[in-house]
PDB file of C-alpha atoms and ligand atoms in Angstrom:
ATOM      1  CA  UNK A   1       0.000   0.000   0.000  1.00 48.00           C
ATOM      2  CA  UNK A   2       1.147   3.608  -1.044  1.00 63.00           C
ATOM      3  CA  UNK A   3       2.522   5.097   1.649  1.00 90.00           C
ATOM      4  CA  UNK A   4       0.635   8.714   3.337  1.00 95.00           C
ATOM      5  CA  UNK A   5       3.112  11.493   1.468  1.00 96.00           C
ATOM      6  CA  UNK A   6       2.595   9.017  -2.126  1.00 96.00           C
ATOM      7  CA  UNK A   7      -0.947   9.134  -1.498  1.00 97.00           C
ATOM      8  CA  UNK A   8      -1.609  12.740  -1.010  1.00 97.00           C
ATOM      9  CA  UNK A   9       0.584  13.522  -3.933  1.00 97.00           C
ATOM     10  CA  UNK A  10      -0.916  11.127  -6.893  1.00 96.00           C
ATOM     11  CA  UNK A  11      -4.153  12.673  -5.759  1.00 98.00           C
ATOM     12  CA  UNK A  12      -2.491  16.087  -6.551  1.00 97.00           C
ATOM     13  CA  UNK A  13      -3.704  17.395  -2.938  1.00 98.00           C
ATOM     14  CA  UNK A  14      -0.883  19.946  -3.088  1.00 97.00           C
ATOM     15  CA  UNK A  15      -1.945  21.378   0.094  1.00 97.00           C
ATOM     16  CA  UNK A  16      -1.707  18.176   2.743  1.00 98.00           C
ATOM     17  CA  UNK A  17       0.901  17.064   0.659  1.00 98.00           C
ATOM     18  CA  UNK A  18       3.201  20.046   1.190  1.00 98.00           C
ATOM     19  CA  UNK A  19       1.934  20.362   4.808  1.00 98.00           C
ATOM     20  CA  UNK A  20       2.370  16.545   5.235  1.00 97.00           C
ATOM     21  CA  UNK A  21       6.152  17.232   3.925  1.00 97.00           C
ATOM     22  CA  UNK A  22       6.882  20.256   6.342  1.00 97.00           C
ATOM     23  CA  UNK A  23       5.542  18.708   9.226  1.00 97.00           C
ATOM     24  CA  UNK A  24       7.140  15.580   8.769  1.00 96.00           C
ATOM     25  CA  UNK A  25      10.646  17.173   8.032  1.00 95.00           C
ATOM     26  CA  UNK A  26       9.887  19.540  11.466  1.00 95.00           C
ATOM     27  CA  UNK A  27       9.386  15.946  13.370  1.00 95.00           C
ATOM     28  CA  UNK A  28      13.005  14.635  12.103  1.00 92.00           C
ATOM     29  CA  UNK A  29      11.179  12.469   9.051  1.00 93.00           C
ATOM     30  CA  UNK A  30      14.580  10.826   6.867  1.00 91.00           C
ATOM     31  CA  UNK A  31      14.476  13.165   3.728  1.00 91.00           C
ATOM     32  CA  UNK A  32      15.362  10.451   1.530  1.00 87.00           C
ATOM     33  CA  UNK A  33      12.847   8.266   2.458  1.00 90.00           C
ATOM     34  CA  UNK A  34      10.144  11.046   1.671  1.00 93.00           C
ATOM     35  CA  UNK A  35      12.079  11.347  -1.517  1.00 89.00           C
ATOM     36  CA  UNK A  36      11.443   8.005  -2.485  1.00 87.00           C
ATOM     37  CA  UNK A  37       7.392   8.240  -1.763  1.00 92.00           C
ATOM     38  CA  UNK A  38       7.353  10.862  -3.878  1.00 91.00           C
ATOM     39  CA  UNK A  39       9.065   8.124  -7.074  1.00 85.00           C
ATOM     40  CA  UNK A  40       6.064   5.976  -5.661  1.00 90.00           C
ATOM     41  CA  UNK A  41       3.559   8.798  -6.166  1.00 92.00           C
ATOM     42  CA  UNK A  42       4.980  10.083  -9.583  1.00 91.00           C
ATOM     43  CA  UNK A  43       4.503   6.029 -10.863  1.00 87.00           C
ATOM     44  CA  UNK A  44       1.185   5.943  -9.932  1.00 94.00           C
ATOM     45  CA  UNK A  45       0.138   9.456 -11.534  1.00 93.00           C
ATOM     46  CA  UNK A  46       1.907   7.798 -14.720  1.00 90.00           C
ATOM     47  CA  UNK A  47       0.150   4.796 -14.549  1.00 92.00           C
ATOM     48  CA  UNK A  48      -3.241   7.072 -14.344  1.00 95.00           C
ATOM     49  CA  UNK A  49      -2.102   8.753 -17.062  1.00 93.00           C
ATOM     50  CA  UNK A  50      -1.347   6.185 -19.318  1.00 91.00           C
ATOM     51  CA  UNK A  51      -4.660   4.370 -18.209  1.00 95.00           C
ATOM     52  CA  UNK A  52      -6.786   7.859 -19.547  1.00 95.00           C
ATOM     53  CA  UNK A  53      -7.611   8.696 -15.715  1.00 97.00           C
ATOM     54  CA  UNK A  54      -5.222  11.765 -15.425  1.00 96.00           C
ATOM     55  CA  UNK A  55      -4.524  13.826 -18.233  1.00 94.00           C
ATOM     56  CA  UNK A  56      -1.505  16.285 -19.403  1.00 91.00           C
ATOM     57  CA  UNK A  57      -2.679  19.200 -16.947  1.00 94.00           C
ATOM     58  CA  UNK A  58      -2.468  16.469 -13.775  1.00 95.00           C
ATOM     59  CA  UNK A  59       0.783  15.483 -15.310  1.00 91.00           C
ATOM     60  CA  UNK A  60       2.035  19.311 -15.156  1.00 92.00           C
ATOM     61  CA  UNK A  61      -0.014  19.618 -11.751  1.00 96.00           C
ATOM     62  CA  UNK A  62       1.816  16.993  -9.988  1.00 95.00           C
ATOM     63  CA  UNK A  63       5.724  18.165 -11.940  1.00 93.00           C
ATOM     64  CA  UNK A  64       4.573  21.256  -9.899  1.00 94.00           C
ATOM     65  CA  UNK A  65       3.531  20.412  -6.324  1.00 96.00           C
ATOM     66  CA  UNK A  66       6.563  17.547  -6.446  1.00 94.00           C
ATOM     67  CA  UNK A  67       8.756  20.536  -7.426  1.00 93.00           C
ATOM     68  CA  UNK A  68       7.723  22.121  -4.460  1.00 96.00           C
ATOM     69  CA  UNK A  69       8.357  18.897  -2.391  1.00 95.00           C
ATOM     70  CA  UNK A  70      11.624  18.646  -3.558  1.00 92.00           C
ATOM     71  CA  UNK A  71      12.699  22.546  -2.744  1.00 92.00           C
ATOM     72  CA  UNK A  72      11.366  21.843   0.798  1.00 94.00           C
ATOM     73  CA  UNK A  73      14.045  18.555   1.019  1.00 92.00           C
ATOM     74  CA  UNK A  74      16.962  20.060  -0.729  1.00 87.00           C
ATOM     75  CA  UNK A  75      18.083  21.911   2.320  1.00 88.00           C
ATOM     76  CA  UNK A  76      17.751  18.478   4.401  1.00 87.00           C
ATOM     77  CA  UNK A  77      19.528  16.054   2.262  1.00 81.00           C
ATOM     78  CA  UNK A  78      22.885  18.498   1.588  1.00 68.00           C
ATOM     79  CA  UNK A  79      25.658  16.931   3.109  1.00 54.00           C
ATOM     80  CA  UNK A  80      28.913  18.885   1.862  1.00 44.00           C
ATOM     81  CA  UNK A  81      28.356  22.452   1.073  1.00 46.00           C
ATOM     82  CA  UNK A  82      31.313  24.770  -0.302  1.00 51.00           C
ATOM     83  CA  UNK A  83      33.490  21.495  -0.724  1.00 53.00           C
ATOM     84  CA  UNK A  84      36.659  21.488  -2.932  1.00 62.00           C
ATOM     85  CA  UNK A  85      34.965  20.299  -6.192  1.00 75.00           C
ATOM     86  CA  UNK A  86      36.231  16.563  -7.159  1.00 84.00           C
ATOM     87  CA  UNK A  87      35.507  16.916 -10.808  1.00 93.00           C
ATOM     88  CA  UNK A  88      33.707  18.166 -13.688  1.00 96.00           C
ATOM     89  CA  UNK A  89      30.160  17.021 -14.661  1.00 98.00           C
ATOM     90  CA  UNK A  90      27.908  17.611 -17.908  1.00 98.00           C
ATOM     91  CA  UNK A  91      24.156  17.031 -17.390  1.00 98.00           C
ATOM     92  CA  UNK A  92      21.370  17.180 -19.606  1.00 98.00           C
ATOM     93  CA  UNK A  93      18.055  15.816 -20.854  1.00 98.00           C
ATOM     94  CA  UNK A  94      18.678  15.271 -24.741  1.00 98.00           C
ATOM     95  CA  UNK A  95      16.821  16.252 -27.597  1.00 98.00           C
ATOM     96  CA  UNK A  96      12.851  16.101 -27.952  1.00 97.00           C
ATOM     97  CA  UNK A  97      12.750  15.468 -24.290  1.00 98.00           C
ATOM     98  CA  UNK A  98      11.600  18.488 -21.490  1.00 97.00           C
ATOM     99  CA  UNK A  99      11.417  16.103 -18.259  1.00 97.00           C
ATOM    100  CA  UNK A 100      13.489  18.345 -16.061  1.00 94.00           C
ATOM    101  CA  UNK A 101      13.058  17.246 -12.363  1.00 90.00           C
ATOM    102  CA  UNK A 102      14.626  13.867 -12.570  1.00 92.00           C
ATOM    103  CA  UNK A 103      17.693  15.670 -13.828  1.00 95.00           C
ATOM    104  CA  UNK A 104      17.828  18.657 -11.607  1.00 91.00           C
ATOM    105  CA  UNK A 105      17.419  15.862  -8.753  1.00 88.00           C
ATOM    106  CA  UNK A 106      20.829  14.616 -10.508  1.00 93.00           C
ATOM    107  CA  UNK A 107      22.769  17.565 -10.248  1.00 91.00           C
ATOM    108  CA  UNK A 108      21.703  18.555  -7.031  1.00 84.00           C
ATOM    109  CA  UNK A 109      22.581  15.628  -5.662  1.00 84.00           C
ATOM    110  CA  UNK A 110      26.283  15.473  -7.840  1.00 90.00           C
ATOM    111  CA  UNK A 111      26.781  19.356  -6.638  1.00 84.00           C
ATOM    112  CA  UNK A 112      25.777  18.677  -2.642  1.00 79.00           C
ATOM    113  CA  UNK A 113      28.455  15.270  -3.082  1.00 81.00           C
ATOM    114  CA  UNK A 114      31.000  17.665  -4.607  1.00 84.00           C
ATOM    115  CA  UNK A 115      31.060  17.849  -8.255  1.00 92.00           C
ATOM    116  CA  UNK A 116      30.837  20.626 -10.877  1.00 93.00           C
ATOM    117  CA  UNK A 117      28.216  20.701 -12.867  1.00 96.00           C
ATOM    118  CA  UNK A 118      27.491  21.765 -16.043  1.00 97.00           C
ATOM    119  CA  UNK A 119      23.819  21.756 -16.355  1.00 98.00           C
ATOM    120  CA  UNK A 120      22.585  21.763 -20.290  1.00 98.00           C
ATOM    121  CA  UNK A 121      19.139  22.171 -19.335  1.00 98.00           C
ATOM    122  CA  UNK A 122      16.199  20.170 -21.475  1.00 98.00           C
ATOM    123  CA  UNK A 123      15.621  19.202 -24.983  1.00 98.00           C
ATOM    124  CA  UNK A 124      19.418  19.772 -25.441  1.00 98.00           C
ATOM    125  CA  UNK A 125      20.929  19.080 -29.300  1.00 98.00           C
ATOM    126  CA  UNK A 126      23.783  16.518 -29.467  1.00 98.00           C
ATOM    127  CA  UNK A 127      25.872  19.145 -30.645  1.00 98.00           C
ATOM    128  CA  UNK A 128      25.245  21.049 -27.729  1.00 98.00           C
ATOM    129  CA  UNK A 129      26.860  18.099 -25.872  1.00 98.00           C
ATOM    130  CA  UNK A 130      29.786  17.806 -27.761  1.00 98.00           C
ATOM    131  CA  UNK A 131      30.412  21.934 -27.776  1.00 98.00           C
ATOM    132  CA  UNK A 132      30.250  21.316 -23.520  1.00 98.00           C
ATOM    133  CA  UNK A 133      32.989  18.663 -23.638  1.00 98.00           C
ATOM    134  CA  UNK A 134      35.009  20.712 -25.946  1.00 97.00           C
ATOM    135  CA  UNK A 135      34.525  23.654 -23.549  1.00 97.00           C
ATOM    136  CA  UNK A 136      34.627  22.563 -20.204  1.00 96.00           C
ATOM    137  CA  UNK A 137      36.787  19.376 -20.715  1.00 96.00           C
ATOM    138  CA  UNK A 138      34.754  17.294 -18.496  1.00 97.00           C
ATOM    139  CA  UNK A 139      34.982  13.184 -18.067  1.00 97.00           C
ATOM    140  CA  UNK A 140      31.530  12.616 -17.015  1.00 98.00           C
ATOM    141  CA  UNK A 141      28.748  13.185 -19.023  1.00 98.00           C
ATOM    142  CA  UNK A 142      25.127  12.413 -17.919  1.00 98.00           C
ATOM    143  CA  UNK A 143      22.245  12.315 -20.244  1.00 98.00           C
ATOM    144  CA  UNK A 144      18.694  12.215 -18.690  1.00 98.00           C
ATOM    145  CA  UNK A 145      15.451  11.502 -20.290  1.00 98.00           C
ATOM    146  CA  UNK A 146      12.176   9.791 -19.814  1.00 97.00           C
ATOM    147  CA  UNK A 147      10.896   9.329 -23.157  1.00 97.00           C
ATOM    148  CA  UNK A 148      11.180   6.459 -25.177  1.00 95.00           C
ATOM    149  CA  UNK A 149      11.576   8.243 -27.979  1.00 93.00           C
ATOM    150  CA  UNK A 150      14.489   9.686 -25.626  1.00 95.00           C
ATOM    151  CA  UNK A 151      16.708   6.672 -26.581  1.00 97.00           C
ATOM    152  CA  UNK A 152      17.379   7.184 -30.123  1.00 97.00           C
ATOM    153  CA  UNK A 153      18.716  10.609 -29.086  1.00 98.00           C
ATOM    154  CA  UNK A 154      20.744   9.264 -26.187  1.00 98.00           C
ATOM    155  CA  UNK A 155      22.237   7.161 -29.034  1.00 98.00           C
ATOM    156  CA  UNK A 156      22.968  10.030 -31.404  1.00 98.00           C
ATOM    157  CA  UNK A 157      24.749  11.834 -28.464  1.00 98.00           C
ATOM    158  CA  UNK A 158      26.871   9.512 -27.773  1.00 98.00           C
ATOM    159  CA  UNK A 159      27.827   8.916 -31.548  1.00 98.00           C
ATOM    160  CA  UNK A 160      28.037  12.296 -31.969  1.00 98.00           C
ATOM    161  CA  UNK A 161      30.724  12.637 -28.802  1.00 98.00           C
ATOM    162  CA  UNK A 162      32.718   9.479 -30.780  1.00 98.00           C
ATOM    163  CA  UNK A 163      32.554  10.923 -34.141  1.00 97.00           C
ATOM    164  CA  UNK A 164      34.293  14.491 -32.673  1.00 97.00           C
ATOM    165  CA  UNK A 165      36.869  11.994 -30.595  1.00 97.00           C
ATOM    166  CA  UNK A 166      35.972  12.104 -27.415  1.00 97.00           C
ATOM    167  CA  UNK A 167      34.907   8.613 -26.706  1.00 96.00           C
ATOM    168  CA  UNK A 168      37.727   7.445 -25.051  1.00 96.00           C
ATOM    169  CA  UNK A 169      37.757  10.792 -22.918  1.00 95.00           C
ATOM    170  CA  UNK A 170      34.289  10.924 -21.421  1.00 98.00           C
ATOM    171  CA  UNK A 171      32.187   8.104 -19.497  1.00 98.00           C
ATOM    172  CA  UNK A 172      28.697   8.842 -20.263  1.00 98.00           C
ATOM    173  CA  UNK A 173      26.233   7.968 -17.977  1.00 98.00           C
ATOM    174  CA  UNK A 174      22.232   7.705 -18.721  1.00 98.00           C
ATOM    175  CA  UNK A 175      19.030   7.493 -16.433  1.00 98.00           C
ATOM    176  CA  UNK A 176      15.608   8.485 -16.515  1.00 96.00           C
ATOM    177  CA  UNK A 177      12.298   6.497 -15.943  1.00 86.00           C
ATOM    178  CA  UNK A 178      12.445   4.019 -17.886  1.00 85.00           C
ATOM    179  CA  UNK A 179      16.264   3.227 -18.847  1.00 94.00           C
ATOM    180  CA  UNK A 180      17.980  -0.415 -18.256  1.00 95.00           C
ATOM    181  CA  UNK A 181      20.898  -2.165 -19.467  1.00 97.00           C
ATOM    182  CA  UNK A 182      18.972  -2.991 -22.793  1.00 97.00           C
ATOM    183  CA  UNK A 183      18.877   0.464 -23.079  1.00 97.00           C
ATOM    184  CA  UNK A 184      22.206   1.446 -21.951  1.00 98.00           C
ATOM    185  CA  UNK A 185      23.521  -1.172 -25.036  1.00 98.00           C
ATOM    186  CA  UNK A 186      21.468   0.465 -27.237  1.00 98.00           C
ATOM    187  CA  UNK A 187      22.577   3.606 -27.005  1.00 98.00           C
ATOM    188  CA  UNK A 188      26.209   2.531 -26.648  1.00 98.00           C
ATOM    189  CA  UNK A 189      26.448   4.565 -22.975  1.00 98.00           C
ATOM    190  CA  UNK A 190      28.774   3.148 -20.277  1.00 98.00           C
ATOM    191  CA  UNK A 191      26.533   2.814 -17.670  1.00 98.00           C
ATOM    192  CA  UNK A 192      23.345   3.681 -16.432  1.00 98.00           C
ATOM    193  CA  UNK A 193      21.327   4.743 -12.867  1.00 97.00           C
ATOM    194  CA  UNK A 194      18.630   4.232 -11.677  1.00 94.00           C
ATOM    195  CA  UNK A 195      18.415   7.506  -9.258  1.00 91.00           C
ATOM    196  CA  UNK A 196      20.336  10.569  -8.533  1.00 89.00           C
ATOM    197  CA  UNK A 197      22.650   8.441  -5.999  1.00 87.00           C
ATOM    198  CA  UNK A 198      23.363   6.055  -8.558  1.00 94.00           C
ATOM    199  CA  UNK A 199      24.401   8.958 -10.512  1.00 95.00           C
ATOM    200  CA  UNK A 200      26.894  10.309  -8.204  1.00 92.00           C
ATOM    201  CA  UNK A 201      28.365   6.363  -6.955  1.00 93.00           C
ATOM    202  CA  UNK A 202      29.219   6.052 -10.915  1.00 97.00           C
ATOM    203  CA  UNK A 203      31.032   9.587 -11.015  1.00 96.00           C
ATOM    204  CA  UNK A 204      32.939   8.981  -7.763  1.00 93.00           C
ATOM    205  CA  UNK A 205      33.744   5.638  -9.188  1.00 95.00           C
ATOM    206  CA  UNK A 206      35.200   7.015 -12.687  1.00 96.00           C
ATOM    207  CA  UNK A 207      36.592  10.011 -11.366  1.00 91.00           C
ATOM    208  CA  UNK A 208      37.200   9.614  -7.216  1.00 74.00           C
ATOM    209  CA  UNK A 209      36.393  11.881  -4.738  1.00 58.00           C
TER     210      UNK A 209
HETATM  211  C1  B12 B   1       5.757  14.930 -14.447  1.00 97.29           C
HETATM  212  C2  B12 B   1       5.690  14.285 -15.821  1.00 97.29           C
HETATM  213  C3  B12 B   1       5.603  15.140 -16.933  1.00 97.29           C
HETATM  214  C4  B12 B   1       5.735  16.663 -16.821  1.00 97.29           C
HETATM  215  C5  B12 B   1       7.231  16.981 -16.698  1.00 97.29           C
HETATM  216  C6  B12 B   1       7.503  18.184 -15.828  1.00 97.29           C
HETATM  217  C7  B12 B   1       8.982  18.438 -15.717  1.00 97.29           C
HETATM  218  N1  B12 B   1       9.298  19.716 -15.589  1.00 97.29           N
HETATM  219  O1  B12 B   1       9.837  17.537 -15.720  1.00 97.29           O
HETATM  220  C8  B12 B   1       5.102  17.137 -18.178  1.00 97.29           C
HETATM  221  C9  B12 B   1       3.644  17.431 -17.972  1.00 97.29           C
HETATM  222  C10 B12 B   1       5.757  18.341 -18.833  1.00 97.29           C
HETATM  223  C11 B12 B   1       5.225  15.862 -19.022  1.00 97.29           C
HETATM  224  C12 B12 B   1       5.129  15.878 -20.406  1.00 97.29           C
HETATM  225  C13 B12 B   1       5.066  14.717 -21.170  1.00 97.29           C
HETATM  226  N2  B12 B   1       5.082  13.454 -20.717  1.00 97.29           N
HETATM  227 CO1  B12 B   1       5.526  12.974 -18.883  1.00 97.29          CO
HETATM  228  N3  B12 B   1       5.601  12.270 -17.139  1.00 97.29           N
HETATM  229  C14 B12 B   1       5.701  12.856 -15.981  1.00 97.29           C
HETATM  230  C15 B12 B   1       5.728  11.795 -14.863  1.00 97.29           C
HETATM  231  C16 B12 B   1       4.341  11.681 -14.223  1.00 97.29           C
HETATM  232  C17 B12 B   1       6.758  11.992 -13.770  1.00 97.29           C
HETATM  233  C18 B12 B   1       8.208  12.230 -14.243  1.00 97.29           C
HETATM  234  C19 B12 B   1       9.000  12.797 -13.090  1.00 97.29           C
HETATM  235  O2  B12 B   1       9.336  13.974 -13.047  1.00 97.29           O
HETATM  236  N4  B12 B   1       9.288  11.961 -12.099  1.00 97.29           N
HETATM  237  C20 B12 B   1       9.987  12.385 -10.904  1.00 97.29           C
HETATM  238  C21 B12 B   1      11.425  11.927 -10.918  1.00 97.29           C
HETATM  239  C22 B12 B   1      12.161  12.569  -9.753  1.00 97.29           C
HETATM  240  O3  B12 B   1      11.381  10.537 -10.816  1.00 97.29           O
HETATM  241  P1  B12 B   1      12.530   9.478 -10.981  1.00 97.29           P
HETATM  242  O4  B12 B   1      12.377   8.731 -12.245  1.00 97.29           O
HETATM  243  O5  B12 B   1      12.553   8.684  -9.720  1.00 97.29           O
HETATM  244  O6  B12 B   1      13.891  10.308 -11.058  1.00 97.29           O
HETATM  245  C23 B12 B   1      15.129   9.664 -10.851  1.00 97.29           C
HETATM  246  C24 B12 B   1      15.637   8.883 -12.062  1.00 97.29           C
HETATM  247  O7  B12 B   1      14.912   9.139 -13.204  1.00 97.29           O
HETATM  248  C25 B12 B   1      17.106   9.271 -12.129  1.00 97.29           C
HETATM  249  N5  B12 B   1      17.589  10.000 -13.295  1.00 97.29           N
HETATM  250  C26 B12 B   1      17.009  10.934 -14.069  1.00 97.29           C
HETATM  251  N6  B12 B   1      17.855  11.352 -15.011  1.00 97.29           N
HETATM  252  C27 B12 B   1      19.023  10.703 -14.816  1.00 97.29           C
HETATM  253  C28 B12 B   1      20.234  10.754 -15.499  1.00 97.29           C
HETATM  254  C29 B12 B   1      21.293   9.926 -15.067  1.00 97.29           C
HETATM  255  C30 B12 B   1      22.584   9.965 -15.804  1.00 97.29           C
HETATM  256  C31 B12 B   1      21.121   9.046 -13.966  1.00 97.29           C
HETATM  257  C32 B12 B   1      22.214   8.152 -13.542  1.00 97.29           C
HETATM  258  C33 B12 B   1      19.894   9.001 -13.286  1.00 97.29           C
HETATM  259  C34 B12 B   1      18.874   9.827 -13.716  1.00 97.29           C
HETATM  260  O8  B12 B   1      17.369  10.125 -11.000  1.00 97.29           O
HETATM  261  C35 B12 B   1      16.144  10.761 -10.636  1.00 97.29           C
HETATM  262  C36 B12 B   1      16.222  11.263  -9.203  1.00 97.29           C
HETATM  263  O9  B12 B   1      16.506  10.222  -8.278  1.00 97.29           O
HETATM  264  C37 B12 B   1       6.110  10.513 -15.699  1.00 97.29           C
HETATM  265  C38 B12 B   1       5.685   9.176 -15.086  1.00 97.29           C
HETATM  266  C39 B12 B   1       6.853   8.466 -14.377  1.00 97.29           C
HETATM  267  N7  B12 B   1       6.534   7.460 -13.663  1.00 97.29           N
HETATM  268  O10 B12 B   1       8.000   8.805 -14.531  1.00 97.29           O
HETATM  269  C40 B12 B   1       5.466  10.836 -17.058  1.00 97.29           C
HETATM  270  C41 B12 B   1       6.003  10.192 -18.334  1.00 97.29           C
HETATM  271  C42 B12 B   1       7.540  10.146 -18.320  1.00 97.29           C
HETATM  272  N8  B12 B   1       5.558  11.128 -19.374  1.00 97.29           N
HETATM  273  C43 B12 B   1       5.128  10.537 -20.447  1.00 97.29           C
HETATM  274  C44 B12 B   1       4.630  11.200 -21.600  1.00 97.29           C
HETATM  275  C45 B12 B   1       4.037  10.311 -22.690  1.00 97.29           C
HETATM  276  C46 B12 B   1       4.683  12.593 -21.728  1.00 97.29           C
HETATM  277  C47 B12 B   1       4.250  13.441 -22.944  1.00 97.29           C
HETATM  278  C48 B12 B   1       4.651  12.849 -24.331  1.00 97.29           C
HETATM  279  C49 B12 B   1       2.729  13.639 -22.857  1.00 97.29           C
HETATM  280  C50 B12 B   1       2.117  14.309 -24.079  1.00 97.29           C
HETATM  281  N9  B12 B   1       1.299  13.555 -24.779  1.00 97.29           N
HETATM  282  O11 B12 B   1       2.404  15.449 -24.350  1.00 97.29           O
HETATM  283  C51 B12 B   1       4.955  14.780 -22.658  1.00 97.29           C
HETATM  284  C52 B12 B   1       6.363  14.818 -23.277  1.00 97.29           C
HETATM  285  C53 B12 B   1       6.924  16.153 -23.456  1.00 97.29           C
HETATM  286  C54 B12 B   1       8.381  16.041 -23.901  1.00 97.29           C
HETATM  287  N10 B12 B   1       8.646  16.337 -25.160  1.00 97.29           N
HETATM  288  O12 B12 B   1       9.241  15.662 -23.125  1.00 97.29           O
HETATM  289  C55 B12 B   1       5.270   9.025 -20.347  1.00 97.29           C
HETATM  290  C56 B12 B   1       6.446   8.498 -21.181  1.00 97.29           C
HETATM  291  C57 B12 B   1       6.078   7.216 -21.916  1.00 97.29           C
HETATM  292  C58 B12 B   1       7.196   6.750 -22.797  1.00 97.29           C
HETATM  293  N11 B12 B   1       7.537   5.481 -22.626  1.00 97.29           N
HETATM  294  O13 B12 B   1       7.722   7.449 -23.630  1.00 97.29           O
HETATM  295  C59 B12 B   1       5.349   8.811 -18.795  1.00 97.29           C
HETATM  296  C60 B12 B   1       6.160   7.567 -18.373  1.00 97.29           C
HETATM  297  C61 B12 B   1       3.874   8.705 -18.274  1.00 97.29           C
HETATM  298  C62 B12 B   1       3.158   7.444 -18.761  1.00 97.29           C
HETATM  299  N12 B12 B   1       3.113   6.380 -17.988  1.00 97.29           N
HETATM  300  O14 B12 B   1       2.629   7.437 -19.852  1.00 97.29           O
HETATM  301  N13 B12 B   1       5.413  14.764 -18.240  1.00 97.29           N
END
């Protein structure tokens, strides 16, 4: 059974849900177990969705209040703040894909554990990518995206990072809702996560820290 915080949220009751959040933070609630209601929630508002019982504007409403969620556990889950940066980091959801909270998630999570990032924002060209590697001269190189037409564009990034010559200077990492190994092969990535911790054990492991 969903737990209180997952229910309140995929019934978009942004109010209790917030106030559940605040209250539950104020009584010394672990912030990363709320964090992981709130993946419970978001599954079952896609699962409504993609049964015709919630439509785009309960999609949006729900990106919105977990938004909101998430700004309220940010301060809580910080561990090292103004720490010596270990290493560079690009992030971005690629092209024809705008799911942005997975990813900010991400780079919150590798900024807080001491990385630079480099965040690319959404619906980001390949090009784009390979311009950021150029530039910044990053290792790491994180593509996010929850689409499944995300994957043939997580593929063409990572071609397009080999075809300039920069495959054997950059691990690329991908994640996002739906992405396994099979999908990881396909698009020819290194690895892949399954959350924004996974994403920061697979930088520490390629570059330290
Ligand atoms: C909210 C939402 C939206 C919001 C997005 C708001 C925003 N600013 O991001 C809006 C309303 C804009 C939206 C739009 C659409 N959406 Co939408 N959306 C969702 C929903 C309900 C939640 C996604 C979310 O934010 N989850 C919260 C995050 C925090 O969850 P999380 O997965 O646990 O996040 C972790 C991992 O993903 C991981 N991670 C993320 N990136 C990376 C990267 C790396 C490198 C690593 C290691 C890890 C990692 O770390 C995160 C943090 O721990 C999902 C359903 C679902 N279950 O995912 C559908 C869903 C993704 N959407 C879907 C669809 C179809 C659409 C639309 C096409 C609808 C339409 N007809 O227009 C559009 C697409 C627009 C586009 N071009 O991108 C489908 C996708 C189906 C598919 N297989 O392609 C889903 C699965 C819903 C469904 N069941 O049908 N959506």
């Amino acid at each position: 059974m969903a737990g209180e915080l997952a229910k309140l949220l995929s019934d978009l009751d942004e109010r209790k849900a917030i106030d559940f959040v605040e209250k539950a933070l104020a009584g010394g609630a672990d912030p990363t177990a709320l964090l992981g209601e709130t993946k419970e929630a978001m599954s079952i508002v896609g699962k409504r969705f993609a049964d015709c019982e919630y439509f785009i504007p309960d999609l949006m409403y729900s990106g919105e209040i977990l938004r909101q969620i998430v700004q309220r556990l940010e301060p809580h889950l910080k561990k090292t703040l103004d720490s010596v940066k270990i290493g560079k980091v690009i992030v971005g959801t690629v092209a024809g894909d705008i799911h942005d909270i997975g990813k900010d998630l991400v780079i919150f999570m590798l900024d807080v554990n001491g990385f630079e990032v480099t965040d690319l924002g959404i619906d980001v060209p390949v090009e784009k990518f390979v311009d950021a590697v150029k530039e910044t001269g990053a290792p790491v190189v994180a593509l996010s995206g929850f689409l499944t037409l995300a994957f043939e564009n997580m593929k063409a990034t990572v071609e397009a990072i080999k075809l300039a010559g920069f495959r054997d200077k950059v691990k690329i990492m991908i994640g996002g809702g739906q992405i396994d190994d099979q999908v990881r092969a396909f698009t020819g990535a290194d690895a892949f996560g399954k959350d924004a911790m996974d994403a920061v054990k697979l930088a520490k492991g390629w570059i330290g820290g």
